[in-house]
Amino acid sequence: MSMTGVSFGCVASVLGYCLLPMIILSSFGVLFSLQGMMGIIITATIIGWCSFSASKIFISALAMDGQQLLVAYPCALLYGVFALISVF
């Protein structure tokens, strides 16, 4: 999808950097139960935040104009797995 080459270091650093809002979710999970409606809302917000910021960085770093939704979907799946670990 990208015209330029993609390195493993670039992908790992972007995904790791955008994983930082999951720390907020984990902190909420320590203090409150995330298994109610409020937990679902907070978890969905954090997943959206992580995937949106990761896709924006990928789009700008790899010159992939107009492909943000194609990049955001797999990012959201990845961050959704980490959110499931935090919730349960």
Coordinates of C-alpha atoms in Angstrom, one line a residue:
M1 CA 0.0 0.0 0.0
S2 CA 2.9 2.3 0.6
M3 CA 5.2 3.5 -2.3
T4 CA 8.1 3.7 0.1
G5 CA 9.6 0.8 2.0
V6 CA 8.3 -0.1 5.4
S7 CA 10.8 -1.1 8.1
F8 CA 10.0 -3.3 11.1
G9 CA 11.4 -0.6 13.4
C10 CA 9.0 2.0 12.1
V11 CA 6.0 -0.2 12.5
A12 CA 7.0 -1.4 16.0
S13 CA 7.8 2.1 17.2
V14 CA 4.5 3.6 15.9
L15 CA 2.4 0.7 17.3
G16 CA 4.2 0.9 20.6
Y17 CA 4.0 4.7 20.9
C18 CA 0.3 4.6 20.2
L19 CA -0.2 1.9 22.8
L20 CA 0.3 4.5 25.6
P21 CA -3.4 5.3 26.0
M22 CA -3.9 1.7 27.0
I23 CA -2.1 2.6 30.2
I24 CA -5.0 5.0 31.0
L25 CA -7.4 2.1 30.4
S26 CA -5.3 -0.2 32.7
S27 CA -5.4 2.5 35.4
F28 CA -9.1 2.7 35.2
G29 CA -9.2 -1.1 35.3
V30 CA -7.3 -1.1 38.6
L31 CA -9.6 1.5 40.2
F32 CA -12.9 0.6 38.7
S33 CA -14.6 -2.3 37.0
L34 CA -14.6 -2.1 33.3
Q35 CA -17.2 -4.8 32.7
G36 CA -20.3 -2.4 32.8
M37 CA -21.6 0.1 30.3
M38 CA -19.2 2.8 31.4
G39 CA -16.3 0.3 30.9
I40 CA -17.4 -0.4 27.3
I41 CA -17.6 3.3 26.5
I42 CA -14.2 4.0 28.0
T43 CA -12.7 1.0 26.2
A44 CA -14.2 1.9 22.8
T45 CA -12.9 5.5 23.3
I46 CA -9.3 4.3 24.1
I47 CA -9.3 1.8 21.1
G48 CA -10.5 4.6 18.8
W49 CA -7.9 7.0 20.1
C50 CA -5.1 4.5 19.7
S51 CA -6.1 3.4 16.2
F52 CA -6.7 6.9 15.0
S53 CA -3.4 8.2 16.2
A54 CA -1.5 5.2 14.8
S55 CA -3.2 5.5 11.4
K56 CA -2.4 9.2 11.3
I57 CA 1.3 8.5 12.0
F58 CA 1.4 5.7 9.4
I59 CA -0.3 7.9 6.8
S60 CA 2.1 10.8 7.3
A61 CA 5.3 8.7 7.7
L62 CA 4.7 6.3 4.7
A63 CA 3.0 8.8 2.3
M64 CA -0.3 6.8 2.1
D65 CA -2.7 9.6 1.3
G66 CA -6.4 8.6 1.3
Q67 CA -5.9 5.2 2.9
Q68 CA -6.4 6.1 6.6
L69 CA -9.5 3.8 7.1
L70 CA -7.6 0.9 5.5
V71 CA -4.8 1.4 8.0
A72 CA -7.0 2.2 11.0
Y73 CA -9.0 -1.1 10.8
P74 CA -6.1 -3.5 11.5
C75 CA -4.8 -1.1 14.1
A76 CA -8.1 -1.1 15.9
L77 CA -8.1 -4.9 15.8
L78 CA -4.7 -5.0 17.4
Y79 CA -5.5 -2.5 20.1
G80 CA -8.8 -4.2 20.7
V81 CA -6.9 -7.4 21.7
F82 CA -4.9 -5.3 24.2
A83 CA -8.0 -3.8 25.5
L84 CA -9.6 -7.2 26.0
I85 CA -6.5 -8.1 28.1
S86 CA -7.0 -5.0 30.2
V87 CA -10.8 -5.5 30.7
F88 CA -10.7 -9.1 31.6

